[in-house]
Short mmCIF file of C-alpha atoms and ligand atoms in Angstrom, two decimals:
data_model
loop_
_atom_site.label_atom_id
_atom_site.label_comp_id
_atom_site.label_asym_id
_atom_site.label_seq_id
_atom_site.Cartn_x
_atom_site.Cartn_y
_atom_site.Cartn_z
CA MET N 1 62.70 166.69 20.64
CA THR N 2 59.58 166.09 18.63
CA THR N 3 59.53 167.87 15.28
CA THR N 4 56.62 168.55 12.88
CA ALA N 5 58.78 169.33 9.80
CA SER N 6 61.61 166.91 8.37
CA ASN N 7 65.22 167.68 7.41
CA ALA N 8 65.17 167.38 3.59
CA ASP N 9 68.34 165.59 3.43
CA VAL N 10 67.24 163.12 6.00
CA ARG N 11 64.53 160.50 4.79
CA THR N 12 61.51 159.88 6.81
CA LEU N 13 60.54 156.16 7.54
CA ARG N 14 57.45 154.61 6.09
CA MET N 15 55.00 152.22 7.91
CA LEU N 16 54.66 148.59 6.49
CA VAL N 17 51.10 147.69 5.88
CA ALA N 18 49.75 145.01 4.01
CA GLY N 19 53.16 144.05 2.30
CA ALA N 20 53.58 147.79 1.11
CA GLU N 21 55.49 150.72 2.44
CA ARG N 22 53.08 153.46 3.12
CA ALA N 23 52.95 157.22 4.31
CA PRO N 24 51.97 157.56 7.80
CA HIS N 25 48.65 159.39 8.51
CA ALA N 26 50.67 160.99 11.55
CA THR N 27 52.53 164.20 10.76
CA GLU N 28 54.61 164.30 13.87
CA THR N 29 58.23 162.84 13.40
CA GLU N 30 61.05 162.49 15.67
CA PRO N 31 65.05 162.55 14.96
CA VAL N 32 66.81 159.20 14.79
CA TYR N 33 70.35 159.54 15.74
CA ASP N 34 73.52 157.83 15.32
CA PRO N 35 74.71 157.85 19.00
CA ALA N 36 78.47 157.76 18.15
CA THR N 37 78.17 160.77 16.30
CA GLY N 38 74.89 162.65 17.30
CA ALA N 39 74.09 162.91 13.61
CA VAL N 40 70.36 162.70 12.71
CA ILE N 41 70.20 159.79 10.25
CA ALA N 42 66.33 159.19 9.96
CA HIS N 43 63.27 160.74 11.11
CA VAL N 44 60.56 158.31 12.33
CA PRO N 45 56.80 159.17 11.96
CA LEU N 46 54.97 158.95 15.56
CA GLY N 47 52.01 156.84 14.31
CA ASN N 48 48.50 157.54 15.46
CA ALA N 49 45.48 155.91 16.04
CA ALA N 50 44.55 155.64 12.09
CA ASP N 51 48.11 154.25 11.23
CA VAL N 52 47.32 151.39 13.99
CA ASP N 53 44.08 150.89 12.59
CA ALA N 54 45.50 150.24 9.15
CA ALA N 55 48.21 147.94 10.52
CA VAL N 56 45.87 145.80 12.38
CA ALA N 57 43.35 145.82 9.79
CA ALA N 58 45.93 144.42 7.34
CA ALA N 59 46.88 141.97 10.02
CA ARG N 60 43.34 140.73 10.67
CA ALA N 61 42.75 140.51 6.83
CA ALA N 62 46.03 138.15 6.18
CA PHE N 63 44.98 135.91 9.51
CA PRO N 64 42.46 133.30 8.05
CA ALA N 65 44.61 132.44 4.99
CA TRP N 66 47.83 132.59 7.15
CA GLN N 67 46.42 130.14 9.84
CA ALA N 68 45.17 127.91 7.13
CA THR N 69 48.83 127.41 5.66
CA PRO N 70 50.30 124.20 6.48
CA VAL N 71 52.61 124.33 9.56
CA VAL N 72 55.28 123.20 7.35
CA GLU N 73 55.03 125.84 4.64
CA ARG N 74 55.00 128.46 7.33
CA ALA N 75 58.18 127.12 8.37
CA ARG N 76 59.81 126.87 5.10
CA ILE N 77 59.16 130.64 4.47
CA LEU N 78 61.22 131.26 7.93
CA PHE N 79 64.23 128.89 6.54
CA HIS N 80 64.15 131.24 3.45
CA TYR N 81 64.15 134.16 5.90
CA HIS N 82 67.06 132.19 7.87
CA THR N 83 69.07 132.09 4.59
CA LEU N 84 68.44 136.03 3.86
CA LEU N 85 69.49 136.70 7.41
CA GLU N 86 72.40 134.86 6.88
CA ALA N 87 73.42 136.72 3.70
CA HIS N 88 72.89 139.85 5.18
CA PHE N 89 74.51 139.04 8.54
CA ASP N 90 77.32 141.70 8.37
CA GLU N 91 74.93 144.57 6.95
CA LEU N 92 72.16 143.90 9.89
CA ALA N 93 75.20 144.07 12.68
CA ARG N 94 76.41 147.20 11.31
CA LEU N 95 72.95 148.82 11.24
CA VAL N 96 72.38 147.69 14.81
CA VAL N 97 75.89 149.77 15.44
CA ARG N 98 74.68 152.53 13.34
CA GLU N 99 71.35 153.11 15.37
CA ASN N 100 72.39 151.78 18.85
CA GLY N 101 75.86 152.52 19.12
CA LYS N 102 76.91 148.92 20.62
CA THR N 103 80.23 147.34 19.25
CA LEU N 104 80.21 145.16 16.27
CA GLU N 105 80.96 142.39 18.15
CA ASP N 106 77.82 142.72 20.66
CA ALA N 107 75.79 143.55 17.56
CA ARG N 108 77.06 140.30 15.81
CA GLY N 109 76.01 138.58 18.97
CA GLU N 110 72.83 140.13 18.95
CA VAL N 111 72.09 139.18 15.38
CA ARG N 112 73.21 135.61 15.99
CA ARG N 113 70.65 135.37 18.87
CA GLY N 114 67.77 136.58 16.51
CA ILE N 115 68.91 134.01 13.81
CA GLU N 116 68.80 131.26 16.56
CA MET N 117 65.13 132.18 17.54
CA VAL N 118 64.11 131.84 13.82
CA GLU N 119 66.13 128.38 13.96
CA TYR N 120 63.93 127.33 17.02
CA ALA N 121 60.79 128.64 15.24
CA CYS N 122 61.60 126.52 12.16
CA GLY N 123 60.90 123.20 14.32
CA ALA N 124 57.25 124.35 14.63
CA PRO N 125 55.69 121.02 13.41
CA THR N 126 57.33 119.40 16.41
CA LEU N 127 56.74 122.49 18.64
CA LEU N 128 52.90 122.63 17.97
CA MET N 129 52.29 119.15 18.65
CA GLY N 130 49.38 118.18 20.61
CA GLU N 131 48.73 115.54 23.00
CA THR N 132 46.60 112.33 23.28
CA VAL N 133 45.34 109.98 25.55
CA ARG N 134 43.33 107.18 24.69
CA ASP N 135 40.48 105.52 26.70
CA VAL N 136 40.00 108.12 29.28
CA SER N 137 36.94 106.42 29.69
CA ARG N 138 35.79 102.99 27.99
CA GLY N 139 35.95 103.64 24.15
CA ILE N 140 36.40 107.42 24.67
CA ASP N 141 39.51 109.10 23.64
CA CYS N 142 41.13 112.76 24.29
CA GLU N 143 43.54 114.92 22.53
CA SER N 144 44.52 118.70 22.70
CA ILE N 145 45.28 120.79 19.49
CA ARG N 146 46.95 124.17 19.15
CA TYR N 147 45.47 127.14 17.53
CA PRO N 148 46.85 130.59 16.68
CA LEU N 149 45.19 133.39 18.55
CA GLY N 150 44.82 136.04 15.80
CA VAL N 151 46.74 139.45 15.48
CA ILE N 152 49.73 139.92 17.87
CA ALA N 153 51.15 143.16 18.69
CA GLY N 154 54.53 143.20 19.47
CA ILE N 155 56.21 146.42 21.40
CA THR N 156 59.87 146.56 21.66
CA PRO N 157 62.76 148.56 23.38
CA PHE N 158 65.91 150.37 21.84
CA ASN N 159 68.79 148.26 23.08
CA PHE N 160 68.12 145.21 21.20
CA PRO N 161 66.74 146.17 17.59
CA MET N 162 67.21 142.95 16.35
CA MET N 163 67.03 140.35 19.01
CA VAL N 164 64.17 141.35 21.03
CA PRO N 165 61.96 141.50 18.02
CA HIS N 166 62.86 138.11 17.05
CA TRP N 167 62.13 136.91 20.50
CA MET N 168 58.44 137.41 19.41
CA ILE N 169 58.07 137.39 15.41
CA PRO N 170 59.15 134.15 14.17
CA LEU N 171 57.44 131.88 17.02
CA ALA N 172 54.31 133.96 16.68
CA LEU N 173 54.26 133.83 12.87
CA VAL N 174 54.92 130.31 12.63
CA CYS N 175 52.12 129.20 15.07
CA GLY N 176 49.92 130.99 12.58
CA ASN N 177 49.39 134.43 14.09
CA THR N 178 49.78 137.83 12.08
CA PHE N 179 51.90 140.50 13.64
CA VAL N 180 52.11 144.05 13.82
CA LEU N 181 55.25 145.49 15.33
CA LYS N 182 55.79 148.70 17.11
CA PRO N 183 59.68 149.01 17.25
CA SER N 184 61.55 151.56 19.52
CA GLU N 185 61.45 154.92 17.99
CA ARG N 186 64.93 155.35 18.80
CA THR N 187 66.34 152.23 16.85
CA PRO N 188 63.47 151.88 14.10
CA LEU N 189 66.08 151.07 11.21
CA SER N 190 66.80 147.47 11.83
CA ALA N 191 62.99 146.74 11.85
CA GLU N 192 62.65 148.65 8.76
CA ARG N 193 65.28 146.29 7.22
CA PHE N 194 64.20 142.99 8.65
CA ALA N 195 60.78 143.70 7.42
CA HIS N 196 61.82 143.90 3.67
CA LEU N 197 63.71 140.51 4.38
CA LEU N 198 60.41 138.81 5.39
CA THR N 199 58.62 140.27 2.42
CA GLU N 200 61.42 138.85 0.11
CA ALA N 201 61.40 135.43 2.26
CA GLY N 202 58.03 135.12 0.50
CA LEU N 203 55.71 135.79 3.71
CA PRO N 204 52.18 136.94 2.45
CA ALA N 205 51.26 140.68 2.75
CA GLY N 206 49.62 141.67 5.77
CA VAL N 207 51.36 138.83 7.75
CA PHE N 208 53.78 140.98 9.34
CA ASN N 209 53.43 144.77 9.58
CA VAL N 210 55.17 147.41 11.04
CA VAL N 211 53.70 150.65 12.59
CA HIS N 212 56.19 153.37 14.06
CA GLY N 213 55.84 155.45 16.66
CA ALA N 214 55.99 155.87 20.59
CA ARG N 215 53.63 156.49 23.50
CA ALA N 216 50.19 157.14 21.77
CA THR N 217 50.81 154.44 18.91
CA VAL N 218 51.37 151.82 22.06
CA THR N 219 48.14 153.11 23.52
CA ALA N 220 46.18 152.65 20.24
CA LEU N 221 47.42 149.14 19.97
CA LEU N 222 46.69 148.56 23.48
CA GLU N 223 43.01 149.35 23.18
CA HIS N 224 42.55 148.01 19.82
CA PRO N 225 39.72 145.53 19.91
CA ASP N 226 41.35 143.36 17.22
CA VAL N 227 44.66 142.66 18.79
CA ARG N 228 44.55 139.30 20.83
CA ALA N 229 47.65 139.47 22.66
CA VAL N 230 50.38 141.73 23.49
CA SER N 231 54.17 140.92 23.82
CA PHE N 232 56.13 143.80 25.14
CA VAL N 233 59.82 144.33 26.42
CA GLY N 234 60.91 147.64 28.00
CA SER N 235 61.36 149.69 31.19
CA GLN N 236 59.44 148.52 34.11
CA PRO N 237 56.99 151.50 34.48
CA VAL N 238 55.87 151.03 30.97
CA ALA N 239 55.75 147.32 31.26
CA ALA N 240 53.50 147.56 34.44
CA HIS N 241 51.15 150.12 32.49
CA VAL N 242 51.14 147.74 29.25
CA TYR N 243 50.27 144.86 31.36
CA ARG N 244 47.33 146.65 32.99
CA THR N 245 46.07 148.25 30.19
CA ALA N 246 46.39 145.38 27.69
CA ALA N 247 44.62 143.09 30.39
CA ALA N 248 41.74 145.62 31.12
CA HIS N 249 41.26 145.51 27.20
CA GLY N 250 40.78 141.66 27.57
CA LYS N 251 44.13 140.70 25.71
CA ARG N 252 46.73 138.02 26.55
CA VAL N 253 49.98 140.05 27.77
CA GLN N 254 53.63 139.36 28.36
CA ALA N 255 55.51 142.59 29.56
CA LEU N 256 59.09 142.15 30.03
CA ALA N 257 60.38 144.56 32.05
CA GLY N 258 63.65 146.36 33.97
CA ALA N 259 66.43 145.20 35.92
CA LYS N 260 68.94 145.60 38.82
CA ASN N 261 71.16 142.24 38.32
CA HIS N 262 73.66 141.17 41.17
CA LEU N 263 76.72 139.70 40.85
CA ILE N 264 77.93 137.94 43.83
CA VAL N 265 81.82 137.35 44.17
CA LEU N 266 82.98 134.74 47.04
CA PRO N 267 86.36 135.01 48.31
CA ASP N 268 87.40 131.67 46.45
CA ALA N 269 86.58 132.86 42.91
CA LYS N 270 88.93 132.99 40.32
CA LEU N 271 89.45 136.62 39.51
CA ASP N 272 91.24 136.25 36.25
CA GLN N 273 87.87 134.98 35.25
CA ALA N 274 85.51 136.72 37.17
CA VAL N 275 86.94 140.29 36.50
CA PRO N 276 86.62 139.97 32.74
CA ALA N 277 83.14 138.55 33.09
CA ILE N 278 82.07 141.33 35.61
CA ILE N 279 83.45 144.18 33.28
CA ALA N 280 81.87 143.13 30.17
CA SER N 281 78.50 142.47 32.19
CA ALA N 282 78.76 146.03 33.46
CA PHE N 283 79.91 148.08 30.78
CA GLY N 284 79.16 145.69 27.71
CA ALA N 285 76.66 147.91 25.31
CA ALA N 286 77.47 150.93 27.79
CA GLY N 287 75.49 149.29 30.59
CA GLU N 288 72.14 149.43 28.25
CA ARG N 289 71.26 145.68 28.86
CA CYS N 290 68.35 144.10 30.93
CA LEU N 291 71.01 141.40 31.87
CA ALA N 292 73.88 144.02 32.65
CA GLY N 293 75.62 143.32 36.30
CA SER N 294 75.10 146.51 37.85
CA VAL N 295 75.87 145.72 41.69
CA VAL N 296 78.60 143.45 42.50
CA VAL N 297 78.35 142.00 46.02
CA ALA N 298 81.99 141.31 47.61
CA VAL N 299 81.81 138.75 50.11
CA GLY N 300 84.40 139.01 52.72
CA GLY N 301 88.13 139.22 51.87
CA VAL N 302 87.75 139.64 48.31
CA ALA N 303 86.48 143.33 48.07
CA ASP N 304 89.87 145.23 48.30
CA GLU N 305 91.78 143.13 45.44
CA LEU N 306 88.44 142.84 43.27
CA VAL N 307 87.66 146.60 43.45
CA ARG N 308 91.55 147.15 42.57
CA ARG N 309 91.25 144.84 39.48
CA LEU N 310 87.88 146.03 38.41
CA ASP N 311 89.13 149.94 38.49
CA THR N 312 92.17 148.83 36.40
CA ALA N 313 90.26 146.73 33.61
CA ALA N 314 87.33 149.52 33.34
CA GLY N 315 90.37 151.95 32.72
CA GLY N 316 91.33 149.93 29.74
CA LEU N 317 88.17 150.27 27.93
CA ARG N 318 88.67 152.64 25.14
CA LEU N 319 85.51 154.49 24.45
CA GLY N 320 84.59 155.01 20.64
CA SER N 321 82.55 154.26 17.55
CA GLY N 322 81.20 150.62 17.88
CA LEU N 323 82.49 150.00 14.00
CA ASP N 324 86.24 150.47 15.15
CA SER N 325 87.61 147.30 16.32
CA ALA N 326 89.61 148.89 19.05
CA THR N 327 86.60 149.97 20.59
CA GLY N 328 85.65 148.65 24.03
CA MET N 329 82.58 150.49 24.69
CA GLY N 330 80.22 152.73 22.54
CA PRO N 331 78.24 155.55 23.65
CA VAL N 332 74.84 155.56 25.48
CA ILE N 333 71.80 156.14 23.50
CA ARG N 334 70.66 159.71 23.56
CA ALA N 335 72.11 162.79 25.02
CA ASP N 336 69.19 163.34 27.61
CA HIS N 337 69.78 159.50 28.76
CA ARG N 338 73.38 160.31 29.46
CA GLU N 339 72.15 163.34 31.51
CA ARG N 340 69.98 160.97 33.36
CA VAL N 341 72.69 158.57 34.14
CA ARG N 342 74.95 161.54 35.20
CA GLY N 343 72.01 162.22 37.63
CA TYR N 344 72.53 158.89 39.08
CA ILE N 345 76.27 159.31 39.37
CA ALA N 346 75.68 162.67 41.39
CA ARG N 347 73.23 161.05 43.97
CA GLY N 348 75.67 158.22 44.52
CA LYS N 349 78.22 160.86 45.47
CA ALA N 350 75.78 162.90 47.53
CA GLN N 351 74.39 159.78 49.32
CA GLY N 352 78.14 158.83 50.64
CA ALA N 353 79.09 156.08 48.15
CA THR N 354 83.10 155.86 47.62
CA VAL N 355 84.04 157.07 44.08
CA VAL N 356 86.48 154.70 42.67
CA ARG N 357 86.10 155.76 38.96
CA ASP N 358 84.05 158.76 37.70
CA GLY N 359 82.80 158.58 34.28
CA THR N 360 81.76 162.09 34.22
CA THR N 361 85.14 163.71 34.86
CA ASN N 362 87.75 161.06 33.17
CA GLY N 363 89.10 162.37 30.06
CA ASP N 364 87.90 165.42 28.03
CA GLY N 365 84.53 165.77 29.86
CA ASN N 366 82.82 163.55 27.65
CA GLY N 367 84.69 161.01 29.95
CA HIS N 368 86.49 159.00 27.17
CA ALA N 369 89.33 156.96 27.87
CA GLY N 370 92.12 156.60 24.94
CA ALA N 371 91.55 158.20 21.95
CA ALA N 372 89.07 160.95 21.55
CA PRO N 373 85.65 159.80 20.32
CA ASP N 374 83.34 162.27 18.42
CA PRO N 375 82.79 165.18 20.84
CA ASP N 376 79.35 165.19 19.20
CA GLY N 377 78.41 161.55 20.15
CA PHE N 378 76.70 160.61 23.64
CA PHE N 379 79.71 158.85 25.41
CA LEU N 380 80.31 158.71 29.06
CA ALA N 381 83.01 156.71 30.72
CA PRO N 382 82.72 153.62 33.19
CA THR N 383 81.98 154.60 36.70
CA ILE N 384 82.67 152.36 39.52
CA PHE N 385 81.35 152.95 43.25
CA ASP N 386 82.47 151.14 46.33
CA ARG N 387 80.97 150.67 49.72
CA VAL N 388 77.60 151.20 48.23
CA THR N 389 74.83 150.32 50.59
CA PRO N 390 71.47 148.72 49.62
CA GLU N 391 69.45 151.75 50.63
CA MET N 392 71.34 153.92 48.04
CA ASP N 393 69.44 154.79 44.85
CA ILE N 394 72.55 153.55 42.52
CA ALA N 395 71.96 150.12 44.50
CA ARG N 396 68.19 149.90 44.02
CA GLU N 397 67.17 151.75 40.72
CA GLU N 398 67.83 150.54 37.15
CA ILE N 399 70.25 152.98 35.74
CA PHE N 400 70.68 151.35 32.37
CA GLY N 401 74.21 153.09 31.94
CA PRO N 402 77.97 152.41 32.52
CA VAL N 403 77.84 152.60 36.32
CA LEU N 404 78.81 149.49 38.86
CA SER N 405 78.41 149.73 42.28
CA VAL N 406 79.83 147.41 44.88
CA VAL N 407 78.36 146.15 47.98
CA ARG N 408 80.65 144.71 50.37
CA VAL N 409 78.91 141.83 52.82
CA GLU N 410 80.57 139.35 55.23
CA THR N 411 78.88 136.29 54.11
CA LEU N 412 77.00 134.27 50.97
CA GLU N 413 73.93 134.50 53.17
CA GLU N 414 74.23 138.27 53.34
CA GLY N 415 74.56 138.75 49.83
CA ILE N 416 71.75 136.72 48.75
CA ALA N 417 69.70 138.79 51.31
CA VAL N 418 71.11 142.24 49.53
CA ALA N 419 70.25 140.70 46.01
CA ASN N 420 66.78 139.73 47.34
CA ARG N 421 65.95 142.94 48.81
CA SER N 422 65.87 144.39 45.02
CA ARG N 423 62.17 144.53 43.56
CA PHE N 424 63.65 143.30 40.42
CA GLY N 425 64.65 139.63 39.70
CA ASN N 426 65.63 139.62 36.14
CA ALA N 427 69.01 137.94 36.73
CA ALA N 428 72.20 137.16 38.91
CA SER N 429 75.11 135.37 39.15
CA ILE N 430 77.96 133.98 41.07
CA PHE N 431 81.54 133.75 41.15
CA THR N 432 82.96 130.86 43.05
CA THR N 433 84.72 127.53 42.87
CA SER N 434 82.37 125.95 45.40
CA GLY N 435 79.73 123.76 44.12
CA ALA N 436 77.74 123.83 47.59
CA ALA N 437 77.94 127.72 47.36
CA ALA N 438 76.59 127.93 43.63
CA ARG N 439 73.70 125.66 44.94
CA THR N 440 72.82 127.59 47.88
CA PHE N 441 72.90 130.54 45.37
CA ARG N 442 70.47 128.85 42.79
CA GLU N 443 68.14 127.60 45.61
CA ARG N 444 67.94 130.95 47.30
CA ILE N 445 68.30 133.69 44.77
CA GLU N 446 65.01 135.09 43.47
CA ALA N 447 65.78 135.82 39.92
CA GLY N 448 64.90 134.00 37.05
CA MET N 449 68.16 134.34 34.59
CA LEU N 450 71.17 132.81 36.46
CA GLY N 451 74.45 132.63 36.07
CA VAL N 452 77.42 130.40 37.59
CA ASN N 453 80.67 131.68 37.03
CA VAL N 454 78.90 133.68 33.74
CA GLY N 455 78.71 137.44 33.78
CA VAL N 456 75.67 137.27 31.35
CA ALA N 457 73.16 134.57 31.48
CA ALA N 458 72.18 135.28 28.09
CA PRO N 459 68.63 134.08 26.90
CA LEU N 460 68.60 130.88 24.79
CA ALA N 461 66.00 130.41 21.73
CA PHE N 462 64.77 127.05 23.55
CA PHE N 463 64.23 128.09 27.26
CA PRO N 464 62.02 130.97 28.44
CA PHE N 465 63.48 134.33 29.39
CA ALA N 466 62.57 133.87 32.97
CA GLY N 467 62.45 137.25 34.63
CA TRP N 468 60.81 137.10 38.38
CA LYS N 469 59.51 139.80 40.47
CA ASN N 470 58.98 143.41 38.91
CA SER N 471 61.20 142.42 35.89
CA PHE N 472 58.19 140.61 34.35
CA TYR N 473 54.68 140.98 34.34
CA GLY N 474 52.60 137.93 32.90
CA ASP N 475 52.26 134.27 33.10
CA LEU N 476 53.84 132.99 30.07
CA HIS N 477 57.57 134.11 29.31
CA ALA N 478 59.21 134.65 26.04
CA THR N 479 60.78 132.28 23.92
CA GLY N 480 61.25 128.50 24.31
CA LYS N 481 57.93 126.58 25.01
CA ASP N 482 56.40 129.14 26.90
CA ALA N 483 56.08 131.30 23.80
CA ILE N 484 54.47 128.55 21.89
CA ALA N 485 51.96 128.45 24.59
CA PHE N 486 51.67 132.01 24.94
CA TYR N 487 51.18 132.45 20.99
CA THR N 488 48.40 129.60 20.78
CA ASP N 489 44.94 128.39 22.66
CA GLN N 490 44.39 124.87 22.85
CA LYS N 491 40.96 123.01 22.09
CA VAL N 492 40.78 119.59 24.29
CA ILE N 493 38.50 117.16 21.95
CA THR N 494 36.77 114.04 23.77
CA SER N 495 35.64 111.78 21.04
CA ARG N 496 33.07 108.53 21.31
CA TRP N 497 32.62 106.80 17.96
P1 NAD Q 501 60.88 152.06 27.06
O1 NAD Q 501 60.02 151.50 28.21
O2 NAD Q 501 61.21 153.31 27.12
O3 NAD Q 501 60.39 151.60 25.74
C1 NAD Q 501 60.00 150.37 25.33
C2 NAD Q 501 58.92 150.57 24.26
O4 NAD Q 501 57.53 151.00 25.30
C3 NAD Q 501 59.19 151.26 23.19
O5 NAD Q 501 58.79 150.82 21.87
C4 NAD Q 501 58.29 152.83 23.60
O6 NAD Q 501 58.21 153.33 22.23
C5 NAD Q 501 57.19 152.13 24.42
N1 NAD Q 501 57.24 153.24 25.42
C6 NAD Q 501 57.70 153.92 26.02
N2 NAD Q 501 57.13 154.96 26.75
C7 NAD Q 501 56.06 154.57 26.80
C8 NAD Q 501 54.78 154.80 27.65
N3 NAD Q 501 54.67 155.68 28.47
N4 NAD Q 501 53.35 154.11 26.99
C9 NAD Q 501 53.51 153.32 26.38
N5 NAD Q 501 54.60 153.06 25.61
C10 NAD Q 501 55.65 153.38 25.85
O7 NAD Q 501 62.25 151.11 27.46
P2 NAD Q 501 63.72 151.46 26.49
O8 NAD Q 501 64.23 152.47 27.29
O9 NAD Q 501 63.45 151.34 24.99
O10 NAD Q 501 64.27 150.19 26.96
C11 NAD Q 501 65.23 149.88 28.01
C12 NAD Q 501 64.30 148.85 28.99
O11 NAD Q 501 64.12 147.84 28.50
C13 NAD Q 501 65.29 148.66 30.58
O12 NAD Q 501 64.67 149.14 31.32
C14 NAD Q 501 65.69 147.40 30.00
O13 NAD Q 501 66.01 146.52 31.38
C15 NAD Q 501 64.47 146.91 29.66
N6 NAD Q 501 64.51 145.57 28.92
C16 NAD Q 501 64.18 144.31 29.43
C17 NAD Q 501 64.41 143.21 28.76
C18 NAD Q 501 64.02 141.79 29.41
O14 NAD Q 501 64.04 140.95 28.73
N7 NAD Q 501 63.35 141.77 30.49
C19 NAD Q 501 65.17 143.02 27.98
C20 NAD Q 501 65.62 144.18 27.06
C21 NAD Q 501 65.26 145.76 27.52
#
């Protein structure tokens, strides 16, 4: 898919370095697609070590003045940025749809979550407060003060091109750090747009930089001596690699990784509420969410009725462009990713799961339901498997597509045990009307983002994104107070006068 020549009709993105757009040093580019039509909408340069050097040098040069800027002034720039994000809200949501394919409603939700991160960061004067204890000994006082680290590198995935970078950028900047973002090469357009808005908001040149690229670009960032910390969000194998490599180069790292989220449904659950929540969790954003529920654990007698209702509801999801208000589910990100998902569906069949609904054979072969989406788009209809066992690949591995597996168990304990066998621990939900069952679930489940009668336990700016097990590598999570700690060092001062 890599090309060296660009289609003359489609522009090639540029890097943002020291407040100005720059042509890349790298000559290789990759096409960026509209997943709903398969059309090439841009080319993204695959930045090399020289591109990374330039961006990091700009961020390093901007650091002394930026960290010396009073925190209220740093926050004030974010207030301006907030105003611009609100003013361009719809445009940004449509851009997310264009490069990612999700529905406009989903994209609006994503932009809103990103804005909430800016709102949280605007409270920096309070969030950055240190602590003081007087008279730790007679006439001796002790206090802690927070300091920014320096240059932070952010590396982000394709599935939330607005929200995930905003888990990092507002807080890192308001703490006094400077930043180099390497957005996903599959969805780089949102980053280009909000970078312009940051500049328009009054951010000094070099405080925020964008270097486009892929694997080699990331490697250059991880190994760069002037990068102090790395915030990464992406798939599990890459997260593990980023964590090890950046740590080996002496950097602070937080690496948020993949998932296999279980949704436990008890016999006392209100199915009228549970079914739409499960459908939205499994098939929202075409299953391309790290908080997507991908395994339903049906407890006791609920299974038959639950599967019947899930099948009906999934059949009602209309495939199409995310910009069409009738669309229930958009395309997946790329044709090769669709092939990968189809491969998992084939393995589910081969390993003996019961096919309830097969997204590879529905409709016209592109698998759509209802009105035909663009045949060149990367569409794949919902798939549901029943009587899946925890050993099957479809129950164990992150598919990151519209595939839902139902595992049948007899008791809540058995259901929790099934979920806890997963090497991932990003999120889990329970559907029940029993407070005692919900509490047992909360206490025993080995996952960090929990939902009770909620299909997607969405992250909030003021709490940490608390992935467990192989869904997270590091110590301090993204967002909330964890992020303030991640983006700062402390001095502890003991004084006698
Ligand atoms: P990905 O791992 O392919 O890419 C993420 C970033 O890493 C991109 O910027 C990419 O350019 C870079 N990258 C890819 N391969 C690399 C390599 N070999 N070496 C160095 N860098 C590399 O992830 P994706 O497909 O863009 O995103 C989907 C994944 O992200 C899913 O696994 C999903 O669960 C995960 N995710 C997790 C969270 C979370 O909060 N835990 C949130 C969103 C997405």
